[in-house]
Rosetta silent file (secondary structure, phi, psi, omega in degrees, C-alpha in Angstrom):
SEQUENCE: MHPLTMPLRLPLRLLPAVRTPAARHISFFGWGRKSDDPTAPTEATSSSQRSITDLLKHSPRTAAPPPASLTAPGSLDSSSIFGGDEPTETTIPGQLDLTETRRLRDPARSTWGWPKLAAAREARRRGRLSRPQRIARTEPEHTAASHFFKTSVKKLAPLARQIQGKSVEDAVVQMRFSAKKAAREVLAHLHHAKNEAVVRKGMRVPEMYVDQAWVGRGPFERGLNHRAKGRIDMLFLPYTSITLVLKEKGTLARIAKEKEAKRLRRPVRQHLPNRPLRGQRQYYSW
SCORE:     score description
SCORE:     0.000 S_00000001
   1 L     0.000  139.246  168.509  -19.955   83.220 -116.448 S_00000001
   2 L   -77.444  143.480  175.662  -17.688   80.030 -115.356 S_00000001
   3 H   -47.001  -27.881 -171.137  -19.026   77.103 -116.975 S_00000001
   4 H   -75.579  -49.165 -166.723  -18.864   75.366 -113.623 S_00000001
   5 H  -115.275   44.091 -179.024  -21.508   77.375 -112.014 S_00000001
   6 L   -88.290  157.127  174.656  -23.610   78.047 -114.852 S_00000001
   7 L   -33.762  129.806  174.871  -27.465   76.317 -114.202 S_00000001
   8 L   -83.592  124.860  171.841  -27.927   72.905 -115.639 S_00000001
   9 L  -115.880  137.122 -175.767  -30.969   72.815 -118.132 S_00000001
  10 L  -119.346  153.020 -175.833  -32.441   69.973 -119.268 S_00000001
  11 L   -79.804  142.768 -142.396  -35.114   69.200 -121.686 S_00000001
  12 L   -89.895  -27.606  172.060  -38.461   68.394 -119.949 S_00000001
  13 L  -101.627   43.913 -179.760  -38.806   64.697 -121.506 S_00000001
  14 L  -128.562  -33.740 -173.305  -35.628   63.512 -119.977 S_00000001
  15 L   -78.126  161.909  177.378  -37.193   64.152 -116.166 S_00000001
  16 L   -54.037  136.184  170.587  -38.825   61.512 -114.493 S_00000001
  17 L   -83.026  138.896  165.687  -42.459   61.582 -114.367 S_00000001
  18 L   -69.453  122.985  170.118  -44.328   62.326 -111.288 S_00000001
  19 L  -106.623  152.189  173.710  -46.471   60.107 -110.189 S_00000001
  20 L   -74.792  134.867  173.239  -49.497   60.184 -107.664 S_00000001
  21 L   -74.933  148.585 -176.749  -49.430   58.399 -104.682 S_00000001
  22 L   -41.759  170.408  162.156  -52.055   55.544 -104.198 S_00000001
  23 L   -67.309  123.665  166.818  -55.125   56.137 -102.621 S_00000001
  24 E   -98.056  152.453 -143.879  -55.075   56.080  -98.867 S_00000001
  25 L   -92.894  117.366  152.564  -57.468   55.062  -95.967 S_00000001
  26 L  -115.958  120.970 -171.042  -57.398   58.340  -93.766 S_00000001
  27 L  -132.069 -167.469  177.746  -59.281   57.506  -90.638 S_00000001
  28 L  -128.204   -5.819  146.965  -59.532   58.283  -87.174 S_00000001
  29 L  -116.328  122.643 -156.833  -58.634   54.570  -87.084 S_00000001
  30 L    76.035   76.056  164.069  -55.104   53.886  -89.128 S_00000001
  31 L   -63.947  118.507  179.289  -53.751   56.901  -90.216 S_00000001
  32 L    72.271    6.144  156.748  -52.055   56.802  -93.470 S_00000001
  33 L   -58.607  129.726  162.107  -52.437   53.023  -93.927 S_00000001
  34 E   -75.011  157.496 -175.716  -52.900   51.694  -96.962 S_00000001
  35 L   -96.226  161.671  174.506  -56.438   49.868  -97.586 S_00000001
  36 L   -94.134  -46.555  174.443  -56.507   46.778  -98.762 S_00000001
  37 L   -52.459  125.331 -172.123  -60.297   46.707  -99.459 S_00000001
  38 L   -72.896  -28.278 -165.868  -61.274   47.993 -103.104 S_00000001
  39 L   -84.291   -8.034  179.526  -64.643   49.415 -101.712 S_00000001
  40 L   -63.065  174.509  171.113  -62.895   51.569  -99.209 S_00000001
  41 L   -60.999  156.697  169.051  -63.184   55.385  -99.504 S_00000001
  42 L   -93.449 -152.624  179.323  -60.605   57.375 -101.380 S_00000001
  43 L   -70.966  -38.286 -160.679  -59.235   60.733 -100.190 S_00000001
  44 L   -70.225    5.259  179.780  -62.018   62.364 -101.809 S_00000001
  45 L  -101.935  122.211  175.078  -64.251   61.179  -99.173 S_00000001
  46 L   -92.749  152.673 -158.372  -63.723   62.831  -95.871 S_00000001
  47 L   -82.970   13.845  173.151  -64.202   60.543  -92.445 S_00000001
  48 L   -91.251  -17.044  179.301  -66.518   63.227  -91.139 S_00000001
  49 L   -57.917  -11.676 -155.965  -68.899   62.627  -94.270 S_00000001
  50 L  -105.507  137.256  177.361  -68.865   58.650  -92.967 S_00000001
  51 L   -68.665  177.658 -162.857  -71.060   57.127  -90.756 S_00000001
  52 H   -83.140  -28.430 -171.074  -69.932   55.608  -87.134 S_00000001
  53 H   -71.125  -57.044 -177.505  -70.787   51.825  -88.822 S_00000001
  54 H   -36.449  -47.606 -175.487  -68.287   52.423  -91.546 S_00000001
  55 H  -101.059   13.646  165.355  -65.344   53.274  -89.526 S_00000001
  56 H   -85.063  -23.674 -161.002  -66.275   50.929  -86.793 S_00000001
  57 H   -87.633  -16.308  155.666  -66.246   48.154  -89.476 S_00000001
  58 L  -143.373   60.642  146.964  -62.806   49.053  -90.574 S_00000001
  59 L   -73.195  143.846  173.498  -61.285   49.638  -87.033 S_00000001
  60 H   -69.328  -35.577 -166.779  -58.442   47.141  -86.076 S_00000001
  61 H   -86.155   12.360 -178.122  -59.966   46.624  -82.892 S_00000001
  62 H  -107.880    1.493 -164.648  -63.574   45.572  -84.243 S_00000001
  63 L   -52.687 -173.688  169.849  -61.695   43.323  -87.118 S_00000001
  64 L   -82.225  154.561  166.476  -62.931   39.737  -87.291 S_00000001
  65 L   -80.104  159.164 -152.515  -61.542   37.306  -85.214 S_00000001
  66 L   -69.899  153.633 -172.395  -58.634   34.612  -86.847 S_00000001
  67 L   -69.355  172.644  176.863  -60.550   31.889  -88.444 S_00000001
  68 L   -74.871   11.621 -178.800  -61.246   28.797  -86.370 S_00000001
  69 L   -82.341  -59.501 -170.538  -58.610   26.677  -88.575 S_00000001
  70 L   -37.561  130.056 -176.945  -55.694   28.222  -86.515 S_00000001
  71 L   -65.258  122.161  153.018  -54.089   25.889  -83.867 S_00000001
  72 L   -38.160  172.316  174.075  -54.741   27.495  -80.391 S_00000001
  73 L  -100.086  136.562  163.868  -51.269   27.898  -78.155 S_00000001
  74 L    88.347   21.931 -176.778  -51.146   24.979  -75.697 S_00000001
  75 L  -148.080  161.197 -174.637  -53.274   22.494  -78.114 S_00000001
  76 L   -87.811  157.084  169.664  -52.129   19.926  -80.885 S_00000001
  77 L   -78.279  150.782 -155.132  -52.609   20.186  -84.782 S_00000001
  78 L   -87.407   -7.837 -173.111  -54.835   17.905  -86.458 S_00000001
  79 L  -109.081   29.806 -179.722  -52.340   16.548  -88.620 S_00000001
  80 L   -92.670  158.730  178.566  -50.532   15.610  -85.401 S_00000001
  81 L   -73.182  -20.922 -178.942  -50.446   11.388  -84.323 S_00000001
  82 L   -99.599    5.888 -160.608  -51.666   12.882  -80.950 S_00000001
  83 L   -74.492  -34.949 -167.908  -54.187   15.425  -82.361 S_00000001
  84 L   -92.885   -8.878  164.818  -57.328   13.037  -81.393 S_00000001
  85 L   -56.510  111.483 -176.655  -56.355   12.648  -77.567 S_00000001
  86 L   -98.087   91.702 -176.012  -58.280   15.387  -75.939 S_00000001
  87 L   -47.186  151.072  178.680  -56.495   17.120  -72.535 S_00000001
  88 L  -107.598  140.410  179.096  -58.546   16.687  -69.699 S_00000001
  89 L   -78.911  140.564  171.848  -58.338   19.927  -66.978 S_00000001
  90 L  -142.062  129.149 -168.588  -57.029   18.359  -64.101 S_00000001
  91 L  -113.476  130.224  160.110  -57.645   20.757  -60.552 S_00000001
  92 L   -78.583  110.879  168.100  -55.046   20.418  -57.832 S_00000001
  93 L   -80.991 -179.865 -172.769  -57.145   20.901  -54.545 S_00000001
  94 L   -81.829  -35.424  173.955  -56.087   22.941  -52.039 S_00000001
  95 L  -112.502  138.974  177.229  -55.679   19.724  -49.276 S_00000001
  96 L   -92.280  139.153  160.850  -55.033   16.386  -50.847 S_00000001
  97 L  -123.834  128.961  176.303  -57.047   13.850  -48.801 S_00000001
  98 H   -59.166  -29.350  172.771  -55.303   10.731  -48.338 S_00000001
  99 H   -68.280  -31.209 -178.652  -57.726    8.511  -47.855 S_00000001
 100 H   -55.527  -53.043 -169.531  -59.403    9.324  -51.160 S_00000001
 101 H   -71.628  -31.683  159.269  -57.125    7.477  -53.197 S_00000001
 102 H   -39.708  -87.733 -168.893  -57.551    4.094  -50.520 S_00000001
 103 H   -77.667    2.645  146.353  -60.754    3.807  -51.640 S_00000001
 104 H   -92.258   14.985  171.293  -60.606    4.333  -55.000 S_00000001
 105 H   -94.872  -36.075 -166.913  -58.028    1.349  -55.087 S_00000001
 106 L  -140.885  101.882  171.722  -60.324   -0.936  -52.870 S_00000001
 107 L   -79.293  -28.857  172.759  -63.823    0.179  -52.876 S_00000001
 108 L  -103.758   51.298  154.522  -65.078   -2.622  -50.691 S_00000001
 109 H   -37.038  -59.458 -173.751  -62.409   -1.825  -47.884 S_00000001
 110 H   -61.939  -12.545 -159.524  -65.165   -1.217  -45.195 S_00000001
 111 H   -85.508  -50.645 -169.281  -66.417   -4.813  -46.029 S_00000001
 112 H   -73.133  -34.756 -160.223  -63.366   -6.695  -45.867 S_00000001
 113 H   -54.040  -67.334  178.320  -61.012   -4.618  -44.020 S_00000001
 114 H   -44.550  -66.722  171.194  -61.767   -5.019  -40.345 S_00000001
 115 H   -24.474  -52.591 -160.450  -62.281   -9.019  -40.861 S_00000001
 116 H   -70.315  -57.891  174.584  -58.976   -9.221  -42.434 S_00000001
 117 H   -44.386  -48.167  178.476  -57.168   -7.336  -39.543 S_00000001
 118 H   -59.730  -40.281  178.504  -58.727   -9.335  -36.980 S_00000001
 119 H   -90.888    2.080  170.587  -57.684  -12.750  -38.307 S_00000001
 120 H   -80.172  -16.423 -173.288  -54.412  -11.473  -39.146 S_00000001
 121 H   -70.611  -43.634 -175.827  -54.267  -10.723  -35.214 S_00000001
 122 H   -44.441  -55.981 -172.787  -55.296  -14.184  -34.482 S_00000001
 123 H   -61.930  -22.943 -169.996  -52.925  -15.993  -36.875 S_00000001
 124 H   -48.972  -78.573 -160.517  -50.041  -13.490  -35.073 S_00000001
 125 L   -88.088   19.684  166.267  -50.771  -14.938  -31.929 S_00000001
 126 L    74.280   28.767  178.275  -51.973  -18.718  -33.006 S_00000001
 127 L    83.355    6.208 -165.075  -55.562  -17.932  -31.805 S_00000001
 128 L  -106.862  133.842 -174.943  -54.456  -17.370  -28.058 S_00000001
 129 L   -60.180  134.842  176.443  -56.191  -14.512  -26.381 S_00000001
 130 L   -74.348  165.838 -158.482  -53.892  -11.531  -24.880 S_00000001
 131 H   -71.450  -80.937  176.558  -54.126  -11.113  -20.955 S_00000001
 132 H   -32.937  -43.843 -172.187  -56.383   -7.507  -21.592 S_00000001
 133 H   -66.171  -87.043 -152.801  -58.824   -9.540  -24.573 S_00000001
 134 H   -37.141  -70.617 -165.502  -59.106  -12.338  -21.695 S_00000001
 135 H   -56.492  -27.394 -177.167  -60.236  -10.222  -18.608 S_00000001
 136 H   -75.721  -22.167  167.483  -62.401   -7.982  -20.983 S_00000001
 137 H   -45.096  -66.888 -174.189  -64.225  -11.340  -21.998 S_00000001
 138 H   -62.108  -44.244 -171.154  -64.389  -12.654  -18.790 S_00000001
 139 L  -152.047  109.000 -176.676  -65.249   -9.777  -16.366 S_00000001
 140 L   -67.922  132.727 -175.711  -67.430   -7.278  -17.475 S_00000001
 141 L  -143.558  161.406 -174.463  -66.955   -3.589  -16.153 S_00000001
 142 E  -125.313  147.318  167.862  -68.841   -0.268  -16.996 S_00000001
 143 E  -134.901  126.586 -168.261  -67.714    3.397  -17.119 S_00000001
 144 E  -118.017  124.509 -177.748  -70.116    6.296  -16.435 S_00000001
 145 E  -101.625 -177.640 -164.346  -69.205    9.984  -16.673 S_00000001
 146 L  -132.275  179.145 -179.185  -71.780   12.329  -15.040 S_00000001
 147 L   -99.916 -167.604 -173.702  -72.630   15.916  -16.435 S_00000001
 148 L   -73.164  115.597  165.941  -70.932   19.034  -14.797 S_00000001
 149 E   -90.696  162.446  179.491  -72.191   19.599  -11.266 S_00000001
 150 E  -105.351  109.250  165.626  -71.838   23.422   -9.783 S_00000001
 151 L   171.299  170.753  178.980  -69.054   22.797   -7.069 S_00000001
 152 L  -116.133 -139.518  175.174  -65.784   22.451   -7.079 S_00000001
 153 H   -96.189  -13.186  165.163  -62.687   19.701   -7.220 S_00000001
 154 H   -81.848  -28.804  170.497  -61.923   20.472   -3.846 S_00000001
 155 H   -73.729  -64.218 -154.203  -65.589   19.656   -2.612 S_00000001
 156 H   -59.497  -33.602 -172.056  -66.339   16.849   -5.027 S_00000001
 157 H   -58.573  -67.747 -159.759  -62.534   14.990   -4.586 S_00000001
 158 H   -64.811  -12.208  176.417  -63.185   13.716   -1.052 S_00000001
 159 H   -78.325  -42.983  175.517  -66.627   12.114   -1.896 S_00000001
 160 H   -65.509   -8.927  154.554  -64.889   10.205   -4.891 S_00000001
 161 L   -92.908    6.883 -168.147  -62.516    8.864   -2.261 S_00000001
 162 L   -96.500  -54.335 -175.944  -65.234    8.093    0.112 S_00000001
 163 L  -124.257   43.662  159.800  -66.910    5.756   -2.095 S_00000001
 164 L  -100.282  120.642 -154.509  -64.031    4.229   -3.985 S_00000001
 165 L   101.772  -21.165 -151.765  -63.357    0.699   -3.209 S_00000001
 166 L   -99.534  178.967  133.672  -66.933    0.163   -1.886 S_00000001
 167 E   -40.331  153.600  172.340  -69.699   -1.589   -2.928 S_00000001
 168 H   -77.978  -15.065 -169.399  -72.367    0.011   -5.002 S_00000001
 169 H   -86.104  -79.966 -177.361  -74.878   -0.734   -2.297 S_00000001
 170 H   -48.751  -60.174  142.216  -72.599    0.588    0.676 S_00000001
 171 H   -18.648  -57.415 -174.016  -71.732    3.797   -1.894 S_00000001
 172 H   -70.228  -38.938 -177.054  -75.107    4.705   -2.099 S_00000001
 173 H   -88.225  -12.066  168.044  -75.607    4.514    1.699 S_00000001
 174 H   -65.783  -67.269 -172.637  -72.351    6.482    2.217 S_00000001
 175 H   -44.668  -39.931 -154.278  -74.081    9.456   -0.234 S_00000001
 176 H   -85.635  -38.111  175.905  -77.013    9.050    1.244 S_00000001
 177 L   -94.513    6.845 -175.572  -76.301   10.065    4.980 S_00000001
 178 L   -96.898  116.027 -175.814  -73.537   12.506    3.809 S_00000001
 179 L   -53.091   -6.903  160.020  -73.722   16.381    4.712 S_00000001
 180 L   -50.008  149.299  173.685  -72.448   17.512    1.708 S_00000001
 181 L   -74.813  -41.532  176.409  -73.952   19.338   -0.649 S_00000001
 182 L   -74.559    9.856  176.125  -72.672   17.943   -3.449 S_00000001
 183 H   -64.229  -40.775 -173.485  -73.429   14.082   -2.120 S_00000001
 184 H   -77.177  -47.362 -179.298  -77.020   14.177   -3.691 S_00000001
 185 H   -59.869  -22.290 -176.346  -75.639   14.868   -7.204 S_00000001
 186 H   -90.395  -20.285  165.656  -73.193   11.763   -6.702 S_00000001
 187 H   -90.240    1.308  163.659  -75.944    9.642   -5.505 S_00000001
 188 H   -71.130  -54.896 -155.926  -78.078   10.572   -8.315 S_00000001
 189 H   -77.952  -30.066 -163.247  -75.370    9.880  -10.398 S_00000001
 190 H   -84.176  -50.198 -171.166  -74.393    6.317   -8.576 S_00000001
 191 H   -60.603  -53.023  164.453  -78.236    5.111   -9.276 S_00000001
 192 H   -55.500  -57.024 -163.282  -77.806    6.180  -13.333 S_00000001
 193 H   -63.155  -25.678 -166.400  -74.321    4.262  -13.406 S_00000001
 194 H   -70.231  -45.398 -173.490  -75.698    1.423  -11.762 S_00000001
 195 H   -51.112  -53.881  176.013  -79.001    1.266  -13.964 S_00000001
 196 H   -51.392  -38.119  150.071  -76.585    1.296  -16.689 S_00000001
 197 H   -23.753  -69.174 -165.776  -74.604   -1.552  -15.740 S_00000001
 198 H   -73.253  -26.421  176.045  -77.312   -3.609  -15.557 S_00000001
 199 H   -98.977  -19.403  156.043  -78.874   -3.114  -18.899 S_00000001
 200 H   -92.126   -9.314  166.206  -75.881   -2.778  -21.001 S_00000001
 201 L  -137.141    4.012  176.177  -73.689   -5.044  -19.631 S_00000001
 202 L    52.620   70.314 -174.819  -75.791   -7.347  -17.532 S_00000001
 203 L  -119.679  125.487  174.160  -74.065   -6.946  -14.442 S_00000001
 204 L   -62.534  122.354 -128.307  -75.460   -7.955  -11.152 S_00000001
 205 H  -100.800  -48.072 -175.537  -75.911   -4.776   -8.752 S_00000001
 206 H   -45.737  -45.950 -172.072  -75.188   -7.518   -5.325 S_00000001
 207 H   -98.269   48.240  177.644  -71.454   -8.188   -7.031 S_00000001
 208 L  -142.916  108.766  159.665  -70.954   -4.949   -8.071 S_00000001
 209 E  -144.452 -167.155 -155.799  -68.929   -2.208   -6.887 S_00000001
 210 E   -76.023  115.235  140.275  -66.677    1.193   -7.627 S_00000001
 211 E   -57.211  -71.100 -158.003  -63.285    0.313   -8.854 S_00000001
 212 E  -148.563  136.546 -178.355  -62.470    3.680   -9.546 S_00000001
 213 E  -145.152  120.844 -161.703  -63.619    6.882   -9.362 S_00000001
 214 E  -131.225 -178.500 -172.590  -62.270   10.324  -10.079 S_00000001
 215 E  -100.895  163.845  160.408  -63.274   13.942  -10.694 S_00000001
 216 E  -145.672  153.959 -177.861  -62.795   16.224  -13.870 S_00000001
 217 E   -99.022  139.966 -176.730  -62.817   19.938  -13.884 S_00000001
 218 E  -105.650 -165.734  158.869  -65.345   21.852  -16.294 S_00000001
 219 E   -28.790  151.906  173.948  -66.268   25.158  -17.382 S_00000001
 220 E  -125.286  179.461  177.499  -66.409   27.978  -14.945 S_00000001
 221 E  -112.375  135.865  175.140  -69.350   30.536  -14.524 S_00000001
 222 E  -105.125  157.918 -179.734  -68.660   34.672  -13.731 S_00000001
 223 E  -163.860  155.626 -177.568  -70.886   35.921  -11.439 S_00000001
 224 E   -90.866  146.246  174.043  -70.815   39.391   -9.418 S_00000001
 225 E  -120.594  146.552 -165.716  -69.941   39.995   -5.840 S_00000001
 226 E  -132.123  110.759  165.880  -70.876   43.668   -4.811 S_00000001
 227 E   -95.663 -179.296 -168.546  -69.054   45.512   -2.235 S_00000001
 228 H   -66.558  159.648  175.431  -68.537   48.536   -0.353 S_00000001
 229 H    46.096   21.652  164.680  -68.217   51.873   -1.986 S_00000001
 230 H    90.266   29.398  178.742  -69.663   50.881   -5.359 S_00000001
 231 E  -118.089  165.789 -171.744  -66.847   48.261   -6.274 S_00000001
 232 E  -135.713  140.173  170.721  -67.449   44.996   -7.568 S_00000001
 233 E  -109.157  153.615  163.395  -65.684   41.678   -7.584 S_00000001
 234 E   -86.774  135.555  164.833  -65.665   38.912  -10.451 S_00000001
 235 E  -106.354  123.592  169.324  -66.564   35.751   -9.178 S_00000001
 236 E   -95.654   81.346  151.663  -65.330   32.384  -10.962 S_00000001
 237 E   -69.897  136.821 -175.971  -67.752   29.612  -10.587 S_00000001
 238 E  -108.026  149.863 -174.877  -66.650   26.339  -11.273 S_00000001
 239 E  -117.593  162.939 -167.111  -68.559   23.189  -12.447 S_00000001
 240 E  -155.421  128.364  177.584  -66.781   19.769  -11.894 S_00000001
 241 E   -88.539 -175.384  169.557  -67.784   16.285  -13.207 S_00000001
 242 E  -139.441  128.045  158.597  -67.545   12.582  -11.739 S_00000001
 243 E  -146.749  130.805 -165.662  -66.603    9.240  -13.275 S_00000001
 244 E  -106.336  137.089 -177.097  -67.028    5.924  -12.129 S_00000001
 245 E  -105.651  121.269  164.674  -65.778    2.216  -13.328 S_00000001
 246 E   -94.399  164.059 -174.843  -68.175   -0.058  -11.741 S_00000001
 247 E  -160.434  161.300  157.936  -66.465   -3.949  -11.821 S_00000001
 248 L   -84.189  165.519 -177.204  -67.950   -7.297  -10.043 S_00000001
 249 H   -69.173  -17.752  177.941  -66.520   -8.749   -7.298 S_00000001
 250 H   -78.474  -28.621  147.133  -64.961  -11.263   -9.362 S_00000001
 251 H   -10.796  -71.088 -173.640  -62.345   -8.711  -10.490 S_00000001
 252 H   -63.431  -27.535  176.302  -61.180   -8.653   -6.787 S_00000001
 253 H   -65.950  -27.875 -168.588  -60.952  -12.649   -6.336 S_00000001
 254 H   -65.675  -63.183 -163.107  -58.992  -12.422   -9.439 S_00000001
 255 H   -58.550  -73.917  164.539  -56.567   -9.508   -8.092 S_00000001
 256 H   -23.358  -70.940  168.811  -56.337  -11.598   -4.999 S_00000001
 257 H   -36.764  -53.370  177.009  -55.410  -14.737   -6.472 S_00000001
 258 H   -79.753  -14.508  169.186  -52.601  -12.949   -8.337 S_00000001
 259 H   -69.202   -9.314 -162.770  -51.161  -11.271   -5.661 S_00000001
 260 H   -90.351  -58.870  163.549  -51.099  -14.773   -3.732 S_00000001
 261 H   -15.115  -77.668  174.567  -49.273  -16.151   -6.880 S_00000001
 262 H   -36.939  -54.433  175.628  -46.842  -13.441   -7.030 S_00000001
 263 H   -71.555  -26.055  169.377  -45.811  -13.951   -3.207 S_00000001
 264 H   -84.719  -32.356 -172.167  -45.361  -17.576   -3.536 S_00000001
 265 L   -84.456    6.286  167.406  -43.324  -17.454   -6.847 S_00000001
 266 L   -67.332  138.927  172.407  -40.712  -15.234   -4.464 S_00000001
 267 L   -71.241  160.746 -172.120  -37.643  -16.862   -3.441 S_00000001
 268 L  -110.603  141.292  168.233  -37.485  -17.362    0.022 S_00000001
 269 L   -51.883  112.110 -164.668  -35.069  -15.349    1.848 S_00000001
 270 L   -86.560  136.845  177.232  -31.727  -17.126    3.214 S_00000001
 271 L  -109.998  145.484  160.347  -30.472  -15.804    6.259 S_00000001
 272 L   -38.942  114.697 -165.112  -26.809  -16.039    7.495 S_00000001
 273 L   -55.293  128.378  174.968  -25.914  -19.208    9.678 S_00000001
 274 L   -50.907   68.818  173.533  -25.677  -18.342   13.277 S_00000001
 275 L  -142.274  159.211 -174.102  -22.094  -18.663   13.860 S_00000001
 276 L   -87.266  162.441 -166.922  -19.426  -15.817   14.492 S_00000001
 277 L   -94.487  127.459  172.796  -17.317  -14.538   11.633 S_00000001
 278 L  -134.577  156.818 -171.427  -13.666  -14.773   12.006 S_00000001
 279 L    89.162   18.929 -168.085  -10.820  -13.755    9.962 S_00000001
 280 L   -79.414  138.458  169.473  -12.250  -10.515    8.384 S_00000001
 281 L  -124.913  165.705 -178.366   -9.835   -8.239    7.074 S_00000001
 282 L   -82.550  -52.493  161.922  -10.407   -4.800    5.673 S_00000001
 283 L   -60.665  158.845  161.595   -9.224   -5.306    2.117 S_00000001
 284 L   -66.935  151.513 -153.742  -10.094   -7.843   -0.228 S_00000001
 285 L   -89.827  -41.691 -136.899   -7.459  -10.914    0.146 S_00000001
 286 L  -103.988    0.000    0.000   -7.077  -11.516   -3.576 S_00000001
């Protein structure tokens, strides 16, 4: 036999010692992982012989939570110089209230805000009143809007034009003897507006007149109109309101006085001298 093909025979004392593997924690949870617990069962103890409590005790899913000394994500360590400042939770609302910051900056704004604004307006004009303010102080007026009447704009507008510009007493007479059905509603609203003006504004009835009167379109009510052969038409029944502005005759006197002053301020029209025109040309001389 060739010496290279001869089997190698070594004494038993030269072979390395075979060591058995350490005891492994073999269970349904963590197969083949070494157990760090000295009280863990060895291979001799089968997992079928252990209780469910022991199996759950060594399960990685039911392990004990990390100690409280660990720093939570997003927080500061106790050794940090900013560790004592606890972060506050800030919530961003869906819709920001722009008036909230104004109330926080100045809680007493509702107390002094309007007087300050009024004083600024007076200082801006050096205490002088504007023309609308002067008229509002010297000439009372009252605006009264009625409820919706069951009539149309086409039927109520002529009545509004009929009483506009007349005194309240004349308007009452016109609506009292009117043949229109809506005149009764307008007459009731005239009495109501007159009483409100007397009580709230202190206006005098003999001096009162209707300065403005207009109508407003309201909602529509639906009705049915039965026709021949079982057909039904849909009706839209309109509702309309009327609004009156009552003033005193002193306003008419002021308006007439202003018109006369405006007429007097107008420059006098100068006519051409009454003499014949000579030497006219078709084009300019220069």
